[in-house]
XYZ file of C-alpha atoms in Angstrom:
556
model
C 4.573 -23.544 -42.430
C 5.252 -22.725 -38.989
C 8.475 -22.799 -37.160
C 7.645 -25.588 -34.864
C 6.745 -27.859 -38.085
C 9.887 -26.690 -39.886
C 12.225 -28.005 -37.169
C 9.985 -31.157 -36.992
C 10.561 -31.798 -40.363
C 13.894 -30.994 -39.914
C 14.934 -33.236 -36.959
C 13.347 -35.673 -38.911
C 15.932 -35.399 -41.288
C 18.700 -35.205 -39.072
C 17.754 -38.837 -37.385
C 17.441 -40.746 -40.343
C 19.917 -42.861 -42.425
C 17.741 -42.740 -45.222
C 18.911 -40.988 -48.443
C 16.677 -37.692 -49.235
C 16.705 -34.133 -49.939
C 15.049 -31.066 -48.880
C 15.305 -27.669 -50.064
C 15.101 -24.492 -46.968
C 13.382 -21.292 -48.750
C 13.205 -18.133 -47.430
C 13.751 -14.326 -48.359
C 17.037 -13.102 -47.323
C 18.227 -13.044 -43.751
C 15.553 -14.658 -42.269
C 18.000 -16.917 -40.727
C 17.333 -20.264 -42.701
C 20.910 -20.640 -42.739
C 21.287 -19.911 -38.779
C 18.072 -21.692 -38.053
C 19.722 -25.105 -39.858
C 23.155 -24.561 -37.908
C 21.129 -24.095 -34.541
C 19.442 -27.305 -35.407
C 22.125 -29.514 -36.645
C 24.062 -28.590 -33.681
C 21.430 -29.291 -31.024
C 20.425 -32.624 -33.141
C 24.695 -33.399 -32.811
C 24.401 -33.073 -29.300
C 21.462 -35.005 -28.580
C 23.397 -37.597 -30.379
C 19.948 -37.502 -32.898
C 22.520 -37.086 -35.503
C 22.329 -40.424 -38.010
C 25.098 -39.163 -40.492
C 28.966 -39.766 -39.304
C 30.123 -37.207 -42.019
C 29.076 -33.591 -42.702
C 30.134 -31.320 -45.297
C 28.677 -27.193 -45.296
C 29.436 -25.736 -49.072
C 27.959 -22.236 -50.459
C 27.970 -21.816 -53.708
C 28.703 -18.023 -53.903
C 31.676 -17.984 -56.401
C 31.623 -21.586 -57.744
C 31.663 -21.902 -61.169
C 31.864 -25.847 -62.285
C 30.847 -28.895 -61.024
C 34.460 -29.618 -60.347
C 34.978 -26.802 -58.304
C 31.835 -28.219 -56.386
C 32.770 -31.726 -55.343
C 36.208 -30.433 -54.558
C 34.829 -28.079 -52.028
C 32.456 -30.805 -50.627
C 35.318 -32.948 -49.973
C 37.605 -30.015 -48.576
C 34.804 -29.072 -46.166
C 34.088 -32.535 -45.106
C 34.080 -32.694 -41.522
C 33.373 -35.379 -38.548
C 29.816 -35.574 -37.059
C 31.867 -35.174 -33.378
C 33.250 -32.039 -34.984
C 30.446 -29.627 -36.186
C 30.118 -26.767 -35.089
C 33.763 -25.972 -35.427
C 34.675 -24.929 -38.929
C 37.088 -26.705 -41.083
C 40.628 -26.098 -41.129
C 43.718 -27.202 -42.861
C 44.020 -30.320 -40.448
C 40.604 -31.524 -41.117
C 41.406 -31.362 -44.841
C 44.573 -33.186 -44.251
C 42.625 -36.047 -42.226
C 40.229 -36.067 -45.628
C 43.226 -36.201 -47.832
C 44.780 -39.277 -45.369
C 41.507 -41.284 -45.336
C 41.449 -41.005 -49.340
C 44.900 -42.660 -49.628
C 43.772 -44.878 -47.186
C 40.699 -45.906 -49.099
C 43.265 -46.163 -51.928
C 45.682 -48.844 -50.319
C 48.044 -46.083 -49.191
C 48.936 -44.471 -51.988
C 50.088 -40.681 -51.743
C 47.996 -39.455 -54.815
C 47.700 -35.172 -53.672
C 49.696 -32.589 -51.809
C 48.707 -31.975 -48.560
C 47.669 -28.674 -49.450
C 44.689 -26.755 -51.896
C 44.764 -28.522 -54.933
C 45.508 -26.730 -57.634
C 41.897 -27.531 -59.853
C 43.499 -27.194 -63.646
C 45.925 -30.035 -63.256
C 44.191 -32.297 -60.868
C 40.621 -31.207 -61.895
C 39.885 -34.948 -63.544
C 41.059 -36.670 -60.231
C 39.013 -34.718 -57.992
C 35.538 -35.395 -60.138
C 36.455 -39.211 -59.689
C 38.577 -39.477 -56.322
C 35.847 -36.870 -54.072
C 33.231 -39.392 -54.799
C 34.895 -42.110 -52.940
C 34.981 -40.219 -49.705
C 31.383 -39.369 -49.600
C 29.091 -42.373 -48.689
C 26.453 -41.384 -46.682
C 27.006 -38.348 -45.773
C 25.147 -35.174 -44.924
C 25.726 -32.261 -47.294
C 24.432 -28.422 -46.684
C 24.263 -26.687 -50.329
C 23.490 -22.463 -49.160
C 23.557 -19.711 -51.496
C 22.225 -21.780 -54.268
C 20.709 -18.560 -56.098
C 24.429 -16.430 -55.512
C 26.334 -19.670 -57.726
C 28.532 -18.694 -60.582
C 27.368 -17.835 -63.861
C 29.136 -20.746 -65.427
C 27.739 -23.314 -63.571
C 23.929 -24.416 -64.209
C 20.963 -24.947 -62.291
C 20.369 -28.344 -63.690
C 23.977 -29.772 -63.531
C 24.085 -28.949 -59.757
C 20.239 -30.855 -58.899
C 22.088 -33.798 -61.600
C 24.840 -33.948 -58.938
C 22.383 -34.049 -55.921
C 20.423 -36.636 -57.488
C 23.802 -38.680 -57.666
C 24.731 -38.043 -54.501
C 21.418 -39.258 -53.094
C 21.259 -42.288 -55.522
C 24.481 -43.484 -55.829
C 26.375 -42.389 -52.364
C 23.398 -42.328 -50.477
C 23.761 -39.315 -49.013
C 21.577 -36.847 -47.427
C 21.499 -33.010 -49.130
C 19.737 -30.161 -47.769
C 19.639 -26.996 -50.193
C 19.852 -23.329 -49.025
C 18.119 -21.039 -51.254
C 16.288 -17.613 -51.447
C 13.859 -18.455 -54.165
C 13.053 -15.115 -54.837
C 16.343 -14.111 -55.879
C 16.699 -16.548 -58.684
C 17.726 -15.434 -62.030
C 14.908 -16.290 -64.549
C 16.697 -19.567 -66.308
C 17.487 -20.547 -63.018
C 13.930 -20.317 -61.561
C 12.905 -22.208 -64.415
C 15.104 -25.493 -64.157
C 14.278 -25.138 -60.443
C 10.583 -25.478 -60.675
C 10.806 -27.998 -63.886
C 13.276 -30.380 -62.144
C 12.266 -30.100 -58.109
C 9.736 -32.467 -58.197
C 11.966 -34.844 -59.035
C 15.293 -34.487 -57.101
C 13.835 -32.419 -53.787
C 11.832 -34.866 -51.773
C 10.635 -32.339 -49.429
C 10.492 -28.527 -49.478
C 10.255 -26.263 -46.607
C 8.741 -22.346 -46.648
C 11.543 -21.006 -44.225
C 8.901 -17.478 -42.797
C 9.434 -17.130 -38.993
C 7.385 -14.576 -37.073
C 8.925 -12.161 -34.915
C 8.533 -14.196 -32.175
C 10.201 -17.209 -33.669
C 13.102 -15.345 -34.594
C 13.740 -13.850 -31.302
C 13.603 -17.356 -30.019
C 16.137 -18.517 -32.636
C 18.882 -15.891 -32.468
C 18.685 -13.743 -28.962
C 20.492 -15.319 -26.288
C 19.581 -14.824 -22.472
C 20.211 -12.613 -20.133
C 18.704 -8.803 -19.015
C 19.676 -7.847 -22.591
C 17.957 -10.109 -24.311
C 14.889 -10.206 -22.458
C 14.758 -6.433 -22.325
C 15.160 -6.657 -27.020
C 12.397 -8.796 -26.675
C 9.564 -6.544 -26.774
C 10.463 -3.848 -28.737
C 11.649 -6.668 -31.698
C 8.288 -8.593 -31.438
C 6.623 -5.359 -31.100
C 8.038 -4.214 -34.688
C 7.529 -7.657 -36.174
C 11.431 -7.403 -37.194
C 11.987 -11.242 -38.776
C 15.078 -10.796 -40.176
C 17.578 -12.793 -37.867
C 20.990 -10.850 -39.674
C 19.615 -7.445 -38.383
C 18.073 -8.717 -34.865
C 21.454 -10.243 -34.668
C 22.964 -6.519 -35.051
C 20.462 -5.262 -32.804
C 22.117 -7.611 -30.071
C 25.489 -6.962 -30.743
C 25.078 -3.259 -31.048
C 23.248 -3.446 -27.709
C 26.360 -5.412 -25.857
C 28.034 -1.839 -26.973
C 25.302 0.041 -25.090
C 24.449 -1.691 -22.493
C 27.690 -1.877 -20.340
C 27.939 1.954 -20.622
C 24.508 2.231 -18.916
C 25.321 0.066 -16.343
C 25.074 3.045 -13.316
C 21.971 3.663 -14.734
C 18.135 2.723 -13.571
C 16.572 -0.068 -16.160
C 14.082 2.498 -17.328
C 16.991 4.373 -18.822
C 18.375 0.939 -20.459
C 15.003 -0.002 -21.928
C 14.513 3.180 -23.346
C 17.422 3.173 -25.189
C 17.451 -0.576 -26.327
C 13.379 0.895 -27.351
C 15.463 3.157 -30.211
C 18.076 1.237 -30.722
C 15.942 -1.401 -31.832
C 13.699 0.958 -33.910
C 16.792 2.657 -35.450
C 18.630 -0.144 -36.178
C 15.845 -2.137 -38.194
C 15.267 0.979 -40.359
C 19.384 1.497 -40.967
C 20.128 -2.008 -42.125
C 16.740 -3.690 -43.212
C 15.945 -4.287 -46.805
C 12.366 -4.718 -46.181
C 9.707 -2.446 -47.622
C 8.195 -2.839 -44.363
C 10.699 -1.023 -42.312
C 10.544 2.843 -42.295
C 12.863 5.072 -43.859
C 16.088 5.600 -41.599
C 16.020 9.670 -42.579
C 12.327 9.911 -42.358
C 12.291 8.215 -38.762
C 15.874 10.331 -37.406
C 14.037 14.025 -38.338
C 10.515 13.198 -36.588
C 11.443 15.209 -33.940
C 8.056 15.883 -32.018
C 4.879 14.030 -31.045
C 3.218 16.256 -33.231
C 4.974 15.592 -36.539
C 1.670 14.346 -37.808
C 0.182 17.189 -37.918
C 2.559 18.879 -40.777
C 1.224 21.120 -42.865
C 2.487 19.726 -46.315
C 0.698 16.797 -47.256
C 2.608 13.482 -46.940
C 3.219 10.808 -48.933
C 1.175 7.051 -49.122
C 4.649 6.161 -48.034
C 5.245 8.281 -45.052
C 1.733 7.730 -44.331
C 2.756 4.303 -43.708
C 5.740 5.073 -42.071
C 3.940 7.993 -39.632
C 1.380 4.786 -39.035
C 4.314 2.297 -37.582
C 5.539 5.083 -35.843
C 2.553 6.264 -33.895
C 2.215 1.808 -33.041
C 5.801 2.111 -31.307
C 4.466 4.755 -28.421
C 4.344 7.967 -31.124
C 8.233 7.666 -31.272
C 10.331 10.885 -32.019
C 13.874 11.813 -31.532
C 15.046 13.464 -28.941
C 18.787 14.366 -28.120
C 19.370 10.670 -26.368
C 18.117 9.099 -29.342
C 20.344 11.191 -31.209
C 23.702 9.605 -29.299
C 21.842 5.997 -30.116
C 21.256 7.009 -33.830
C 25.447 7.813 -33.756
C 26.189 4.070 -32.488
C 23.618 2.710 -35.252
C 25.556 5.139 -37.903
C 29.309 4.511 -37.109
C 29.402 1.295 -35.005
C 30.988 1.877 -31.957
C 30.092 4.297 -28.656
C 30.604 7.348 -27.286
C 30.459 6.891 -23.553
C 30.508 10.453 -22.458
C 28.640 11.892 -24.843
C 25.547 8.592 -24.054
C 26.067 9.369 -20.082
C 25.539 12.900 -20.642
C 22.234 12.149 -21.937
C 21.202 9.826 -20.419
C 21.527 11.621 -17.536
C 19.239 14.485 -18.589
C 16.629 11.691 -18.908
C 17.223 9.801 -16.033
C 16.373 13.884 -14.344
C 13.530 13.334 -16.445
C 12.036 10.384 -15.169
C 12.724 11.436 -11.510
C 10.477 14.755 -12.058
C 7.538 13.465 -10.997
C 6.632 11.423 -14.726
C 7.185 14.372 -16.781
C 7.590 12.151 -19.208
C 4.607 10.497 -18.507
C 2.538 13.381 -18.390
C 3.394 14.217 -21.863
C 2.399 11.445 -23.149
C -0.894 11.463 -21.847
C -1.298 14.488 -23.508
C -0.844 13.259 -27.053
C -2.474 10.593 -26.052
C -5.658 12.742 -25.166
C -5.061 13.368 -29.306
C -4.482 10.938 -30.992
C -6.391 7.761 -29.531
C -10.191 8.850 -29.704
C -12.444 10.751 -31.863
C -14.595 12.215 -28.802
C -15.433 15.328 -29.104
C -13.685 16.595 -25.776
C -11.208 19.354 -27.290
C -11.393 21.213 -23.820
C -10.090 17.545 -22.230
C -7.182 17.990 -24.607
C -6.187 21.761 -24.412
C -6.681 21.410 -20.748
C -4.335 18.416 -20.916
C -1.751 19.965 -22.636
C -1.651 23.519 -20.885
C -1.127 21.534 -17.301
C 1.177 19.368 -19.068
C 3.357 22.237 -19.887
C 2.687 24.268 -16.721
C 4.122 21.327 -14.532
C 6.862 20.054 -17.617
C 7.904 22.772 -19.407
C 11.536 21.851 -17.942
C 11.228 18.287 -19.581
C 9.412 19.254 -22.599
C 11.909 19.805 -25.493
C 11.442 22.737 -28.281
C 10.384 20.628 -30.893
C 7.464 19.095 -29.072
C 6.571 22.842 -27.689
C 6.051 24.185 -31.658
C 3.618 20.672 -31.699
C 1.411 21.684 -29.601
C 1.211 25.333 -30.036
C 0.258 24.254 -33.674
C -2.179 22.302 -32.935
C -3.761 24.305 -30.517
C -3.712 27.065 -33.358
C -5.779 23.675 -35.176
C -8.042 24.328 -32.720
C -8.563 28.232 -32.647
C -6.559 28.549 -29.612
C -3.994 30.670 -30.568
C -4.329 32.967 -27.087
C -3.611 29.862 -25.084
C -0.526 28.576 -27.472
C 0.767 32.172 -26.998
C 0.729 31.842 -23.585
C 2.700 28.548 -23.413
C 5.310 30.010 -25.157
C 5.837 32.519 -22.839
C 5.726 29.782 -19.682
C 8.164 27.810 -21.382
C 10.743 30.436 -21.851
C 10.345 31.667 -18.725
C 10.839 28.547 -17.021
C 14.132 28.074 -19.321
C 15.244 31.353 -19.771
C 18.343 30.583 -18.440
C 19.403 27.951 -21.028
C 20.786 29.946 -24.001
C 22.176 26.842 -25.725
C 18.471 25.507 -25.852
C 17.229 28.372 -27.827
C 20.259 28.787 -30.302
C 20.326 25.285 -30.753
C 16.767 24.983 -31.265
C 17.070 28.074 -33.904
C 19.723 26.308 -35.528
C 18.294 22.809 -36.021
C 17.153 20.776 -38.819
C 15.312 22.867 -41.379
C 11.839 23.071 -40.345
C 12.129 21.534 -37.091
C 10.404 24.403 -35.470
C 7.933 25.897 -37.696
C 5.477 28.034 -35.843
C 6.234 31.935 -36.622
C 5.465 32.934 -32.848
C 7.953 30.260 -31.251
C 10.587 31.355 -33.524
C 10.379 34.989 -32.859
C 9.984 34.398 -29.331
C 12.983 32.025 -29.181
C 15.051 34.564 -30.999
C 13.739 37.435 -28.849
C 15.521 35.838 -26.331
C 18.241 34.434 -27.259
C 19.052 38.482 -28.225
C 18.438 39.575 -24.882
C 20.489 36.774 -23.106
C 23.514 37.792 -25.107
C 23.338 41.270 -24.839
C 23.943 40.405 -21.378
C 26.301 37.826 -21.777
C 30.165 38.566 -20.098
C 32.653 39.421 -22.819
C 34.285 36.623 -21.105
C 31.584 34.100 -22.007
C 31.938 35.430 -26.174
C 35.068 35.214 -26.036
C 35.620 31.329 -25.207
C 33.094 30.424 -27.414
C 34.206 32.602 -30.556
C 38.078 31.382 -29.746
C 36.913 27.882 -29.629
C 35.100 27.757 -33.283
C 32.094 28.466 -31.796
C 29.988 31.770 -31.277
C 27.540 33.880 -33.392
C 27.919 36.540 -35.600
C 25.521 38.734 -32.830
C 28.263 37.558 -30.235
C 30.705 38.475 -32.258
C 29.370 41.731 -32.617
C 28.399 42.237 -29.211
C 32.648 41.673 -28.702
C 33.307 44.231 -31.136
C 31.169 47.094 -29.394
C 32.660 46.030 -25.920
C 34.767 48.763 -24.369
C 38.422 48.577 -24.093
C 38.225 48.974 -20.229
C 35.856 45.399 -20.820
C 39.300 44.143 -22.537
C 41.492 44.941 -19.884
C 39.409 43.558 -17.685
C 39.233 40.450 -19.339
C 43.194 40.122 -19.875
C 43.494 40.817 -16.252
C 41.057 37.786 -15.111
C 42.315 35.423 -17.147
C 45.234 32.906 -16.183
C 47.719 30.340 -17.530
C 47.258 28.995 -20.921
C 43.989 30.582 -21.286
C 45.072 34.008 -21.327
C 47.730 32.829 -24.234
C 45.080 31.413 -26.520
C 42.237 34.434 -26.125
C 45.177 37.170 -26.536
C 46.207 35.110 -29.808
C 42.477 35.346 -30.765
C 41.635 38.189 -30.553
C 44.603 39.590 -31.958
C 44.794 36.936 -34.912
C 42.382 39.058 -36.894
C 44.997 42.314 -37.118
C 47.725 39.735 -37.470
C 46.578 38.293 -40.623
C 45.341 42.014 -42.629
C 41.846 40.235 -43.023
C 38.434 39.929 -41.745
C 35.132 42.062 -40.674
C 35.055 44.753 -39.137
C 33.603 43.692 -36.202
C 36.610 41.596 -36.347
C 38.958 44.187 -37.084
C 37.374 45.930 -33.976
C 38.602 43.238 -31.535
C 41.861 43.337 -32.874
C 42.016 47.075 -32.305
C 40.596 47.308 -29.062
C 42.310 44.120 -27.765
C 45.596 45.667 -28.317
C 44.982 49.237 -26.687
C 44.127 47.244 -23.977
C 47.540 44.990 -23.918
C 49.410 48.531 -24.161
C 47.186 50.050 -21.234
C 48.166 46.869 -19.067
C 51.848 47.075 -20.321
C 52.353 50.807 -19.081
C 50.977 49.550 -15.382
C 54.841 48.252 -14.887
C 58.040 47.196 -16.514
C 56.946 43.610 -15.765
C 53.662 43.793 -17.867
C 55.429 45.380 -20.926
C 57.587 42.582 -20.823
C 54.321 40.379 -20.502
C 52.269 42.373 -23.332
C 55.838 42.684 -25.429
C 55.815 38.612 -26.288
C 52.393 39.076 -28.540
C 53.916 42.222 -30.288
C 53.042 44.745 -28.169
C 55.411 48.104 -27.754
C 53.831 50.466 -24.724
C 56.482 53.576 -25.599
């Protein structure tokens, strides 16, 4: 049944005095629930609203039928007051208009009953209050074990009959437990007078739970575009992405969408518990265009997965999505570490479409079976020859496998070498790269490339530049043991060009290693040479031995 007849049906409800009852099913969190609140609040406003009296009960937790009515009556509300949960004052007013129906007699405590003593008075006394009034049953498959299926329809069918009220009832059939599916199906025909399918579209669900705004429209596509029709995790989506959003602000749109593109993605995928949704691992280590074209054979599964994936523009992770994933993970934002990023795309986008460019190129790939592969290797060489900058490691070992696909293993060669020339000044790219998820770079040449020059960067690197990184956790064991072979003229030098509390913390480094007896000897190296150095700056004048003296050092 579609959405528009469900809130037909629905409104139809809502207008009319007439006793009835109609079940809302639906698998969980496709916002039956929501989509009834949204409803009975618009209906209350439109003054389409027949019932004076409303009462919202779940049944999660309730275990007799005493327990039942009582929390009908404690939840009983005005028709001019839904939308605002019940409180202790509402439940007072309830209590007063009881007494009042009584002739004014004080019969309960302005306060929770308590059920065991006054359990016999509630089964009688809640009935008196409830004349024609509307009554929400959720949760119906999460009730108590001690409770049964056909005891709670019994008391609907008195509560239509005999109170004439109206009851809707909540339920994800699909999570019934067997007895309970089976007193369902024997006895609906003849307490539920009219039963609803509760399966939105994407598209309806958007319509149900976003709100407006540039936010919302900008969720819009990527939700209807993933056919996400759970309303709890769209819902997440939107609150996750009034986290985001604000830190974006400076920011062009492009930058916004992009990331409300993932955070969609990722979000559907961390909380969904649809089959349909793609594994939240699987999608966070597809780290190039190319993942497809792995050499060990996937799964019917990931085949699936790889399928949705290559719908959603051939999404794979790159560092921004990484920042996005961390928001997703943990639940709140880090703003430096999201500008940072997002920065390095915005650069991106204002390099004359990299971007763009590179997605032609898999696109050249992937979306016909011409037989043009000089179209596509000529795509992707001037792809890299005017984006190598923009084109991240991951996507770089891609495409020089499949050009080896193709028998091109001169050109891939060759691409390797443009890209590392045009970033051979970014040594964090290639140790990070060499250091990344297992298997994120797989191509032999690329690595040994990569790590080719990595080696010859730091063999030129300043002993300065080691030494911040190896004090500050960081480092390499190669930088380490480029620190060790330095010269202790290097260290004396370095001592000297340091100032304030840097000079403190790398002296305590490097000396830390002789302090404590332990360590390589690499490390044992720095200790040594580091202190001939202290003792060659302490005998330049009485001041400096009085410097060098405070870390240990004697120059006599």
């Amino acid at each position: 049944m579609s959405i528009t007849l469900i809130k037909q049906q629905i409104n139809r409800f809502l207008s009319s005095q007439t006793p009835e009852v109609i079940s809302i099913k639906g698998a969980w969190g496709v916002g039956k629930t929501y989509a009834w609140n949204t409803y009975l609040v618009e209906a209350k406003n439109r003054n389409r609203l027949a019932p004076e009296k409303y009462a919202y009960v779940s049944l999660f937790g309730i275990n007799s039928l005493a327990e039942l009515k009582f929390a009908i009556f404690e939840n009983l509300i005005d028709r001019k007051t839904i939308g605002r949960k019940p409180s202790l004052a509402t439940f007072q007013r309830n209590l007063n208009e009881l007494s009042r129906l009584l002739g004014g007699r004080r019969l309960l405590p302005g306060s929770r009953v308590n059920l065991e003593r006054f359990g016999f008075m509630i089964e009688a006394l809640a009935f008196l209050s409830l004349d024609k009034t509307l009554i929400c049953i959720d949760d119906f498959e999460r009730k108590g074990n001690d409770v049964e299926t056909r005891d709670i329809l019994g008391l609907i069918t008195q509560l239509k009959e005999q109170k004439k009220c109206k009851i809707v009832l909540i339920l994800n059939d699909e999570n019934l437990d067997d007895e309970a599916s089976v007193d369902y199906v024997k006895l609906r025909e003849k307490v539920i007078d009219t039963e609803l399918r509760f399966a939105p579209t994407a598209e309806d669900c958007v319509e149900i739970a976003l709100g407006t705004g540039k936010v919302a429209a900008l969720l819009r596509e990527p939700i209807v575009r993933l056919g996400i029709n759970n309303i709890r995790v769209i819902k997440k989506i939107e609150s996750l992405a009034a986290l985001l959003a604000p830190v974006l602000k400076n920011f062009d749109d492009a930058i916004l969408k992009q990331a409300l593109k993932t955070l969609s993605l990722l979000t559907w995928c961390f909380y969904s518990q649809s089959s349909d949704a793609p594994n939240y691992n699987f999608v966070i280590s597809r780290t190039s265009s190319f993942d497809d074209l792995n050499e060990e054979l996937l799964s019917t599964q990931q085949l699936h997965w790889c399928a949705i994936l290559r719908q959603y523009d051939n999404f794979s992770m790159d560092e921004f999505d990484r920042r996005i994933a961390c928001l997703v993970e943990n639940g709140y934002v880090n703003e430096a570490d999201i500008q940072a990023q997002a920065a390095i795309v915005q650069r991106k986008i204002a390099a004359a479409g990299s971007e763009h460019s590179f997605q032609e190129a898999w696109r050249r790939f992937y979306e016909s079976f011409d037989d043009d592969s000089q179209e596509v290797i000529k795509c992707l060489s001037d792809s890299f020859k005017d984006n190598a900058r923009h084109i991240s490691p991951a996507n770089l070992d891609g495409t020089v496998r499949l050009l080896r696909h193709l028998g091109r293993n001169s050109v891939a060669g060759k691409l390797i070498d443009l890209y590392i020339d045009m970033r051979r000044d970014e040594a964090a790219l290639f140790s990070q790269s060499l250091a990344a998820v297992p298997a994120e770079i797989r191509d032999a040449e690329v690595i040994e490339k990569f790590t080719r020059q990595l080696r010859e960067m730091r063999a030129g690197q300043p002993l300065r530049e080691i030494c911040a990184k190896l004090a500050d956790g960081g480092g390499s064991d190669e930088e380490e043991e480029r620190m060790s072979k330095a010269e202790v003229a290097e260290y004396v030098r370095l001592f000297k060009e340091l100032k304030g509390p840097e000079l403190t913390h790398y002296v305590d480094f490097c000396l830390s290693f002789g302090r404590r007896g332990t360590g390589t000897a690499s490390q044992r190296n720095i200790s040594e040479k580091a202190t001939e150095a202290l003792k060659i700056i302490g005998r330049e004048s009485r001041l400096n031995a009085s410097r060098v003296s405070r870390f240990g050092i004697r120059v006599g």
